[in-house]
Amino acid sequence: MRHLLFAVTFASCMPLLGCAARSPEPSHAPAPQDDAIVIGQSFIMDSAALGEKRRITVYLPPGYAESRERYPVMYLLDGGAAEDFHHITGIVQVSVANEIMRPVIVIGIENTERRRDLTGPTENEKDKAIAPRVGGSARFRAFLKNELVPRIERDYRSSGERGLMGESLAGLFVLETFFDDPALFGTYIAVSPSLWWNDGFLLARAEPRLKALSAQGKTLYLTVGGVEDNTAETERMAGILRQHAPAGLIWHYVPLPAEAHGTVYHVGAVHALRLLYARKKTEARDGG
């Protein structure tokens, strides 16, 4: 049985007011205080696509600074320190330490206007009422494609394997990106996606989009709880995939009947990350 310390706080540059923009490479980062347990380093970047500054937080695999190895990169939506960064990097840390999954770099994208960025346009008045602004997913995707991904691949040792992960409205954004720009990422993980958005617009267009999709070598992971609002729509999407998934697409539908919307993310993330980034048996060492 391996034991490890799960770090739960950031270094002194992590307060909400943040640090000045700088190169995110850890070797250039200021030394943490003696009593700090660091699980990530953050930086601020100006986004022309969004017209605002965005905080990005980076988790690096153990030994990153001492090695020349290149790693898969997982882009985490809702990835701020007060959002899901701690939870998902904890799963990664434990799984890598126990040699269940490969080491990955996690890029946490902190929200400013979550419901603006993660939703597409809608004609449903109830949808429009959830926030002052909605429907900005195309601009947010442009930020990822043209600004964030190039910066991460410039500043960090990426293997070229890119994944996108999110839950609820973030899961909706994952699926929308899979359909609209499948080349942007190689792996898509959508947990309890809010497919009801815009009266199920994404579901209604899924079949023709799948038929036209170039998905060779792409992986899609879909999961949902059994006692929550998003169950029926997610099951419909899985049914469409069963009938119309394009050649070359690797896809998984893993329903979690015992989970609700508030509990499904962590269970689903464990399953997805350990499956999609599984450590090869030849790489594993005998445990102690």
JSON list of C-alpha atoms in Angstrom, two decimals, residues 210 222 234-246 249 251-255:
[
{"chain": "A", "resi": 210, "resn": "LEU", "atom": "CA", "xyz": [-21.64, 12.56, -36.38]},
{"chain": "A", "resi": 222, "resn": "LEU", "atom": "CA", "xyz": [-19.60, 10.18, -21.51]},
{"chain": "A", "resi": 234, "resn": "THR", "atom": "CA", "xyz": [-27.25, 11.84, -21.79]},
{"chain": "A", "resi": 235, "resn": "GLU", "atom": "CA", "xyz": [-28.76, 8.41, -22.42]},
{"chain": "A", "resi": 236, "resn": "ARG", "atom": "CA", "xyz": [-30.22, 9.77, -25.66]},
{"chain": "A", "resi": 237, "resn": "MET", "atom": "CA", "xyz": [-26.78, 10.96, -26.73]},
{"chain": "A", "resi": 238, "resn": "ALA", "atom": "CA", "xyz": [-25.35, 7.51, -25.96]},
{"chain": "A", "resi": 239, "resn": "GLY", "atom": "CA", "xyz": [-28.09, 5.95, -28.08]},
{"chain": "A", "resi": 240, "resn": "ILE", "atom": "CA", "xyz": [-27.23, 8.23, -31.00]},
{"chain": "A", "resi": 241, "resn": "LEU", "atom": "CA", "xyz": [-23.57, 7.28, -30.65]},
{"chain": "A", "resi": 242, "resn": "ARG", "atom": "CA", "xyz": [-24.45, 3.58, -30.71]},
{"chain": "A", "resi": 243, "resn": "GLN", "atom": "CA", "xyz": [-26.14, 4.03, -34.06]},
{"chain": "A", "resi": 244, "resn": "HIS", "atom": "CA", "xyz": [-24.07, 6.72, -35.74]},
{"chain": "A", "resi": 245, "resn": "ALA", "atom": "CA", "xyz": [-20.60, 6.94, -34.19]},
{"chain": "A", "resi": 246, "resn": "PRO", "atom": "CA", "xyz": [-18.13, 7.52, -37.06]},
{"chain": "A", "resi": 249, "resn": "LEU", "atom": "CA", "xyz": [-13.97, 7.20, -32.90]},
{"chain": "A", "resi": 251, "resn": "TRP", "atom": "CA", "xyz": [-16.17, 6.20, -27.28]},
{"chain": "A", "resi": 252, "resn": "HIS", "atom": "CA", "xyz": [-17.36, 5.08, -23.87]},
{"chain": "A", "resi": 253, "resn": "TYR", "atom": "CA", "xyz": [-20.67, 5.54, -22.12]},
{"chain": "A", "resi": 254, "resn": "VAL", "atom": "CA", "xyz": [-20.45, 4.71, -18.42]},
{"chain": "A", "resi": 255, "resn": "PRO", "atom": "CA", "xyz": [-23.71, 5.36, -16.53]}
]
